[in-house]
């Protein structure tokens, strides 16, 4: 009788253990699924951040804000090497600590991590201690995880997260953080070409206008405040003829006077750049094409009434414009639209002297 009870109890215990293991496995699977969903959501947030803001720096700051919010990180800092120095591209740490944070590659404790491309975890053991890289601060961060960032086996910087408690990251699932780190690298790769564009923006010598590249960086930030805008590309169709028949100096004076006349007529929120050679682009932010066409008729008349003295006695010359206009919608490729307008202008007859809508 007693033996039977014991056997029954043993069977019940075994069944409970099997049941508990099954429940634990289901909870673990649910946790893993939930974490995958979170990671996918974060990745989607990253992609949205890339499209919502314009400049590279804004995009990197946005994804850092997402990391802090979604993973409940106390401090998060992304540092990137720009070719000459390490720069804090995004951080929620006070700026007085940035000099320390942008020089972590020089800290002995992180050199092996950078060399081996593996994360490094550091923490203090008791209150009053400080992390090895901290110089003057004691209370801000008490634990940290350092992640070197590589793009195609090239070291480009690092991501460091910090906590305000000792051993805060003990037992943390580093595979999740590795996924996050890889997402950061993906974003940095995505915005790399845009960074190049932003860095090569120049002011034109004769017009003091921004170059074409400004359109696709800072300029687009202004334009994309509106759902729809109108893009206008115009060409001084007789500029080459003026250069050949008179002199390049006369041509330069034409370019200078045309840009001055147009610029004086434009509101500050409109983007006006020297696109290339005799071609210029105006983006009328938030303005429909009918209003722009009407406005450009006035501009055309004003510009073509300009008279520049040539190097020949008692002979003056005036510019002639060919103008093409199209609608730009937020979120679409602005550079694709300007290329389409340029193709039309370049293939049009040099005798064409009109305002066209594509």
mmCIF file of N, CA and C in Angstrom, residues 253-337:
data_model
loop_
_atom_site.group_PDB
_atom_site.id
_atom_site.type_symbol
_atom_site.label_atom_id
_atom_site.label_comp_id
_atom_site.label_asym_id
_atom_site.label_seq_id
_atom_site.Cartn_x
_atom_site.Cartn_y
_atom_site.Cartn_z
ATOM 1 N N UNK A 253 29.404 87.548 -66.289
ATOM 2 C CA UNK A 253 28.566 88.670 -65.853
ATOM 3 C C UNK A 253 27.086 88.359 -66.060
ATOM 4 N N UNK A 254 26.780 87.675 -67.144
ATOM 5 C CA UNK A 254 25.397 87.249 -67.402
ATOM 6 C C UNK A 254 24.917 86.318 -66.295
ATOM 7 N N UNK A 255 25.745 85.311 -65.966
ATOM 8 C CA UNK A 255 25.390 84.344 -64.919
ATOM 9 C C UNK A 255 25.166 85.062 -63.589
ATOM 10 N N UNK A 256 26.063 85.970 -63.258
ATOM 11 C CA UNK A 256 25.970 86.700 -61.988
ATOM 12 C C UNK A 256 24.700 87.536 -61.929
ATOM 13 N N UNK A 257 24.394 88.241 -63.014
ATOM 14 C CA UNK A 257 23.231 89.139 -63.015
ATOM 15 C C UNK A 257 21.921 88.353 -63.042
ATOM 16 N N UNK A 258 21.893 87.247 -63.767
ATOM 17 C CA UNK A 258 20.691 86.398 -63.791
ATOM 18 C C UNK A 258 20.396 85.862 -62.400
ATOM 19 N N UNK A 259 21.418 85.315 -61.734
ATOM 20 C CA UNK A 259 21.206 84.732 -60.400
ATOM 21 C C UNK A 259 20.793 85.804 -59.399
ATOM 22 N N UNK A 260 21.376 87.008 -59.503
ATOM 23 C CA UNK A 260 21.023 88.088 -58.590
ATOM 24 C C UNK A 260 19.571 88.504 -58.781
ATOM 25 N N UNK A 261 19.155 88.629 -60.031
ATOM 26 C CA UNK A 261 17.782 89.049 -60.344
ATOM 27 C C UNK A 261 16.768 88.032 -59.842
ATOM 28 N N UNK A 262 17.052 86.750 -60.066
ATOM 29 C CA UNK A 262 16.136 85.695 -59.621
ATOM 30 C C UNK A 262 16.093 85.629 -58.093
ATOM 31 N N UNK A 263 17.266 85.658 -57.483
ATOM 32 C CA UNK A 263 17.349 85.533 -56.028
ATOM 33 C C UNK A 263 16.595 86.648 -55.320
ATOM 34 N N UNK A 264 16.673 87.860 -55.836
ATOM 35 C CA UNK A 264 15.990 88.999 -55.219
ATOM 36 C C UNK A 264 14.473 88.830 -55.226
ATOM 37 N N UNK A 265 13.977 88.012 -56.137
ATOM 38 C CA UNK A 265 12.526 87.830 -56.283
ATOM 39 C C UNK A 265 11.986 86.655 -55.483
ATOM 40 N N UNK A 266 12.880 85.860 -54.882
ATOM 41 C CA UNK A 266 12.460 84.624 -54.212
ATOM 42 C C UNK A 266 12.326 84.804 -52.707
ATOM 43 N N UNK A 267 11.324 84.123 -52.124
ATOM 44 C CA UNK A 267 11.175 84.086 -50.668
ATOM 45 C C UNK A 267 12.249 83.183 -50.086
ATOM 46 N N UNK A 268 12.559 83.371 -48.808
ATOM 47 C CA UNK A 268 13.653 82.645 -48.161
ATOM 48 C C UNK A 268 13.436 81.138 -48.120
ATOM 49 N N UNK A 269 12.173 80.710 -48.051
ATOM 50 C CA UNK A 269 11.923 79.266 -47.920
ATOM 51 C C UNK A 269 12.075 78.509 -49.240
ATOM 52 N N UNK A 270 12.275 79.224 -50.344
ATOM 53 C CA UNK A 270 12.489 78.563 -51.623
ATOM 54 C C UNK A 270 13.984 78.281 -51.809
ATOM 55 N N UNK A 271 14.293 77.122 -52.375
ATOM 56 C CA UNK A 271 15.674 76.690 -52.568
ATOM 57 C C UNK A 271 16.118 77.067 -53.978
ATOM 58 N N UNK A 272 17.226 77.785 -54.067
ATOM 59 C CA UNK A 272 17.757 78.229 -55.359
ATOM 60 C C UNK A 272 19.222 77.851 -55.428
ATOM 61 N N UNK A 273 19.587 76.980 -56.385
ATOM 62 C CA UNK A 273 20.969 76.519 -56.496
ATOM 63 C C UNK A 273 21.447 76.625 -57.941
ATOM 64 N N UNK A 274 22.757 76.772 -58.084
ATOM 65 C CA UNK A 274 23.334 76.642 -59.428
ATOM 66 C C UNK A 274 23.530 75.155 -59.674
ATOM 67 N N UNK A 275 22.781 74.635 -60.618
ATOM 68 C CA UNK A 275 22.750 73.195 -60.835
ATOM 69 C C UNK A 275 24.017 72.721 -61.550
ATOM 70 N N UNK A 276 24.298 73.340 -62.680
ATOM 71 C CA UNK A 276 25.517 72.989 -63.413
ATOM 72 C C UNK A 276 25.648 73.921 -64.620
ATOM 73 N N UNK A 277 26.778 74.611 -64.737
ATOM 74 C CA UNK A 277 27.011 75.480 -65.884
ATOM 75 C C UNK A 277 25.895 76.506 -66.059
ATOM 76 N N UNK A 278 25.187 76.438 -67.186
ATOM 77 C CA UNK A 278 24.133 77.425 -67.458
ATOM 78 C C UNK A 278 22.785 77.057 -66.839
ATOM 79 N N UNK A 279 22.749 75.980 -66.051
ATOM 80 C CA UNK A 279 21.479 75.465 -65.512
ATOM 81 C C UNK A 279 21.336 75.782 -64.023
ATOM 82 N N UNK A 280 20.118 76.147 -63.633
ATOM 83 C CA UNK A 280 19.787 76.494 -62.256
ATOM 84 C C UNK A 280 18.516 75.753 -61.858
ATOM 85 N N UNK A 281 18.377 75.499 -60.570
ATOM 86 C CA UNK A 281 17.157 74.855 -60.058
ATOM 87 C C UNK A 281 16.572 75.703 -58.942
ATOM 88 N N UNK A 282 15.247 75.857 -58.976
ATOM 89 C CA UNK A 282 14.500 76.475 -57.876
ATOM 90 C C UNK A 282 13.481 75.448 -57.400
ATOM 91 N N UNK A 283 13.402 75.242 -56.091
ATOM 92 C CA UNK A 283 12.352 74.407 -55.521
ATOM 93 C C UNK A 283 11.424 75.317 -54.725
ATOM 94 N N UNK A 284 10.173 75.383 -55.181
ATOM 95 C CA UNK A 284 9.169 76.198 -54.516
ATOM 96 C C UNK A 284 8.439 75.324 -53.496
ATOM 97 N N UNK A 285 8.871 75.404 -52.243
ATOM 98 C CA UNK A 285 8.361 74.522 -51.189
ATOM 99 C C UNK A 285 6.891 74.796 -50.907
ATOM 100 N N UNK A 286 6.057 73.756 -51.080
ATOM 101 C CA UNK A 286 4.639 73.869 -50.747
ATOM 102 C C UNK A 286 3.811 74.667 -51.723
ATOM 103 N N UNK A 287 4.349 74.981 -52.897
ATOM 104 C CA UNK A 287 3.645 75.809 -53.879
ATOM 105 C C UNK A 287 3.236 74.951 -55.077
ATOM 106 N N UNK A 288 1.994 75.138 -55.573
ATOM 107 C CA UNK A 288 1.536 74.335 -56.715
ATOM 108 C C UNK A 288 2.059 74.905 -58.029
ATOM 109 N N UNK A 289 1.973 74.089 -59.060
ATOM 110 C CA UNK A 289 2.618 74.419 -60.337
ATOM 111 C C UNK A 289 2.000 75.639 -61.016
ATOM 112 N N UNK A 290 0.680 75.849 -60.868
ATOM 113 C CA UNK A 290 0.042 76.986 -61.532
ATOM 114 C C UNK A 290 0.637 78.304 -61.038
ATOM 115 N N UNK A 291 0.793 78.418 -59.709
ATOM 116 C CA UNK A 291 1.363 79.646 -59.134
ATOM 117 C C UNK A 291 2.809 79.823 -59.581
ATOM 118 N N UNK A 292 3.549 78.713 -59.673
ATOM 119 C CA UNK A 292 4.957 78.783 -60.076
ATOM 120 C C UNK A 292 5.082 79.209 -61.535
ATOM 121 N N UNK A 293 4.258 78.636 -62.409
ATOM 122 C CA UNK A 293 4.323 78.995 -63.830
ATOM 123 C C UNK A 293 4.024 80.475 -64.015
ATOM 124 N N UNK A 294 3.026 80.977 -63.302
ATOM 125 C CA UNK A 294 2.700 82.401 -63.370
ATOM 126 C C UNK A 294 3.874 83.259 -62.895
ATOM 127 N N UNK A 295 4.496 82.830 -61.793
ATOM 128 C CA UNK A 295 5.631 83.562 -61.228
ATOM 129 C C UNK A 295 6.822 83.536 -62.178
ATOM 130 N N UNK A 296 7.095 82.370 -62.776
ATOM 131 C CA UNK A 296 8.256 82.236 -63.659
ATOM 132 C C UNK A 296 8.083 83.033 -64.955
ATOM 133 N N UNK A 297 6.847 83.277 -65.369
ATOM 134 C CA UNK A 297 6.633 84.144 -66.526
ATOM 135 C C UNK A 297 7.156 85.547 -66.235
ATOM 136 N N UNK A 298 6.881 86.023 -65.016
ATOM 137 C CA UNK A 298 7.374 87.346 -64.613
ATOM 138 C C UNK A 298 8.899 87.356 -64.513
ATOM 139 N N UNK A 299 9.443 86.284 -63.905
ATOM 140 C CA UNK A 299 10.904 86.177 -63.763
ATOM 141 C C UNK A 299 11.574 86.154 -65.132
ATOM 142 N N UNK A 300 10.988 85.387 -66.039
ATOM 143 C CA UNK A 300 11.551 85.258 -67.388
ATOM 144 C C UNK A 300 11.603 86.631 -68.079
ATOM 145 N N UNK A 301 10.526 87.360 -67.970
ATOM 146 C CA UNK A 301 10.473 88.680 -68.581
ATOM 147 C C UNK A 301 11.511 89.615 -67.966
ATOM 148 N N UNK A 302 11.651 89.543 -66.638
ATOM 149 C CA UNK A 302 12.599 90.406 -65.931
ATOM 150 C C UNK A 302 14.041 90.050 -66.297
ATOM 151 N N UNK A 303 14.344 88.745 -66.336
ATOM 152 C CA UNK A 303 15.708 88.288 -66.635
ATOM 153 C C UNK A 303 16.092 88.630 -68.070
ATOM 154 N N UNK A 304 15.158 88.438 -68.997
ATOM 155 C CA UNK A 304 15.483 88.645 -70.404
ATOM 156 C C UNK A 304 15.549 90.124 -70.780
ATOM 157 N N UNK A 305 15.210 90.988 -69.830
ATOM 158 C CA UNK A 305 15.362 92.425 -70.067
ATOM 159 C C UNK A 305 16.730 92.929 -69.588
ATOM 160 N N UNK A 306 17.506 92.025 -68.953
ATOM 161 C CA UNK A 306 18.867 92.375 -68.510
ATOM 162 C C UNK A 306 19.723 92.667 -69.736
ATOM 163 N N UNK A 307 20.553 93.698 -69.644
ATOM 164 C CA UNK A 307 21.487 94.021 -70.727
ATOM 165 C C UNK A 307 22.888 94.182 -70.140
ATOM 166 N N UNK A 308 23.810 93.424 -70.695
ATOM 167 C CA UNK A 308 25.205 93.448 -70.238
ATOM 168 C C UNK A 308 26.090 93.985 -71.366
ATOM 169 N N UNK A 309 26.938 94.963 -71.039
ATOM 170 C CA UNK A 309 27.865 95.513 -72.021
ATOM 171 C C UNK A 309 28.918 94.454 -72.388
ATOM 172 N N UNK A 310 29.138 94.276 -73.679
ATOM 173 C CA UNK A 310 30.120 93.291 -74.128
ATOM 174 C C UNK A 310 31.486 93.963 -74.326
ATOM 175 N N UNK A 311 32.437 93.170 -74.786
ATOM 176 C CA UNK A 311 33.763 93.716 -75.057
ATOM 177 C C UNK A 311 33.834 94.406 -76.417
ATOM 178 N N UNK A 312 32.690 94.473 -77.096
ATOM 179 C CA UNK A 312 32.611 95.191 -78.363
ATOM 180 C C UNK A 312 31.888 96.516 -78.135
ATOM 181 N N UNK A 313 32.414 97.565 -78.687
ATOM 182 C CA UNK A 313 31.904 98.915 -78.432
ATOM 183 C C UNK A 313 30.427 99.041 -78.814
ATOM 184 N N UNK A 314 29.653 99.636 -77.900
ATOM 185 C CA UNK A 314 28.231 99.917 -78.116
ATOM 186 C C UNK A 314 27.404 98.671 -78.424
ATOM 187 N N UNK A 315 27.860 97.526 -77.932
ATOM 188 C CA UNK A 315 27.095 96.291 -78.169
ATOM 189 C C UNK A 315 26.772 95.631 -76.828
ATOM 190 N N UNK A 316 25.498 95.381 -76.614
ATOM 191 C CA UNK A 316 25.035 94.738 -75.381
ATOM 192 C C UNK A 316 24.398 93.397 -75.705
ATOM 193 N N UNK A 317 24.297 92.550 -74.661
ATOM 194 C CA UNK A 317 23.718 91.224 -74.844
ATOM 195 C C UNK A 317 22.776 90.922 -73.694
ATOM 196 N N UNK A 318 21.728 90.148 -73.986
ATOM 197 C CA UNK A 318 20.741 89.777 -72.970
ATOM 198 C C UNK A 318 20.612 88.259 -72.898
ATOM 199 N N UNK A 319 20.340 87.717 -71.714
ATOM 200 C CA UNK A 319 20.166 86.264 -71.584
ATOM 201 C C UNK A 319 18.809 85.802 -72.109
ATOM 202 N N UNK A 320 18.756 84.557 -72.537
ATOM 203 C CA UNK A 320 17.506 83.909 -72.935
ATOM 204 C C UNK A 320 17.324 82.657 -72.076
ATOM 205 N N UNK A 321 16.098 82.426 -71.631
ATOM 206 C CA UNK A 321 15.843 81.299 -70.726
ATOM 207 C C UNK A 321 14.924 80.267 -71.352
ATOM 208 N N UNK A 322 15.225 79.008 -71.095
ATOM 209 C CA UNK A 322 14.291 77.912 -71.347
ATOM 210 C C UNK A 322 13.976 77.296 -69.985
ATOM 211 N N UNK A 323 12.691 77.129 -69.692
ATOM 212 C CA UNK A 323 12.266 76.763 -68.333
ATOM 213 C C UNK A 323 11.391 75.525 -68.383
ATOM 214 N N UNK A 324 11.634 74.591 -67.462
ATOM 215 C CA UNK A 324 10.780 73.411 -67.332
ATOM 216 C C UNK A 324 10.411 73.236 -65.861
ATOM 217 N N UNK A 325 9.150 72.860 -65.625
ATOM 218 C CA UNK A 325 8.597 72.786 -64.273
ATOM 219 C C UNK A 325 7.956 71.424 -64.063
ATOM 220 N N UNK A 326 8.050 70.893 -62.832
ATOM 221 C CA UNK A 326 7.388 69.629 -62.506
ATOM 222 C C UNK A 326 7.045 69.605 -61.028
ATOM 223 N N UNK A 327 6.177 68.657 -60.643
ATOM 224 C CA UNK A 327 5.730 68.541 -59.255
ATOM 225 C C UNK A 327 6.568 67.507 -58.513
ATOM 226 N N UNK A 328 6.976 67.855 -57.301
ATOM 227 C CA UNK A 328 7.720 66.937 -56.428
ATOM 228 C C UNK A 328 6.836 66.554 -55.243
ATOM 229 N N UNK A 329 6.794 65.248 -54.935
ATOM 230 C CA UNK A 329 6.014 64.755 -53.796
ATOM 231 C C UNK A 329 6.967 64.247 -52.717
ATOM 232 N N UNK A 330 6.702 64.648 -51.485
ATOM 233 C CA UNK A 330 7.544 64.247 -50.348
ATOM 234 C C UNK A 330 7.720 62.731 -50.324
ATOM 235 N N UNK A 331 8.967 62.313 -50.084
ATOM 236 C CA UNK A 331 9.258 60.878 -49.991
ATOM 237 C C UNK A 331 9.713 60.260 -51.290
ATOM 238 N N UNK A 332 9.560 60.986 -52.407
ATOM 239 C CA UNK A 332 10.046 60.466 -53.691
ATOM 240 C C UNK A 332 11.468 60.975 -53.938
ATOM 241 N N UNK A 333 12.074 60.512 -55.027
ATOM 242 C CA UNK A 333 13.482 60.830 -55.299
ATOM 243 C C UNK A 333 13.597 62.203 -55.951
ATOM 244 N N UNK A 334 14.056 63.181 -55.187
ATOM 245 C CA UNK A 334 14.239 64.528 -55.724
ATOM 246 C C UNK A 334 15.304 64.554 -56.811
ATOM 247 N N UNK A 335 16.389 63.782 -56.603
ATOM 248 C CA UNK A 335 17.458 63.756 -57.598
ATOM 249 C C UNK A 335 16.982 63.139 -58.915
ATOM 250 N N UNK A 336 16.051 62.162 -58.810
ATOM 251 C CA UNK A 336 15.494 61.561 -60.019
ATOM 252 C C UNK A 336 14.675 62.568 -60.813
ATOM 253 N N UNK A 337 13.925 63.397 -60.104
ATOM 254 C CA UNK A 337 13.108 64.416 -60.771
ATOM 255 C C UNK A 337 13.981 65.475 -61.443
#
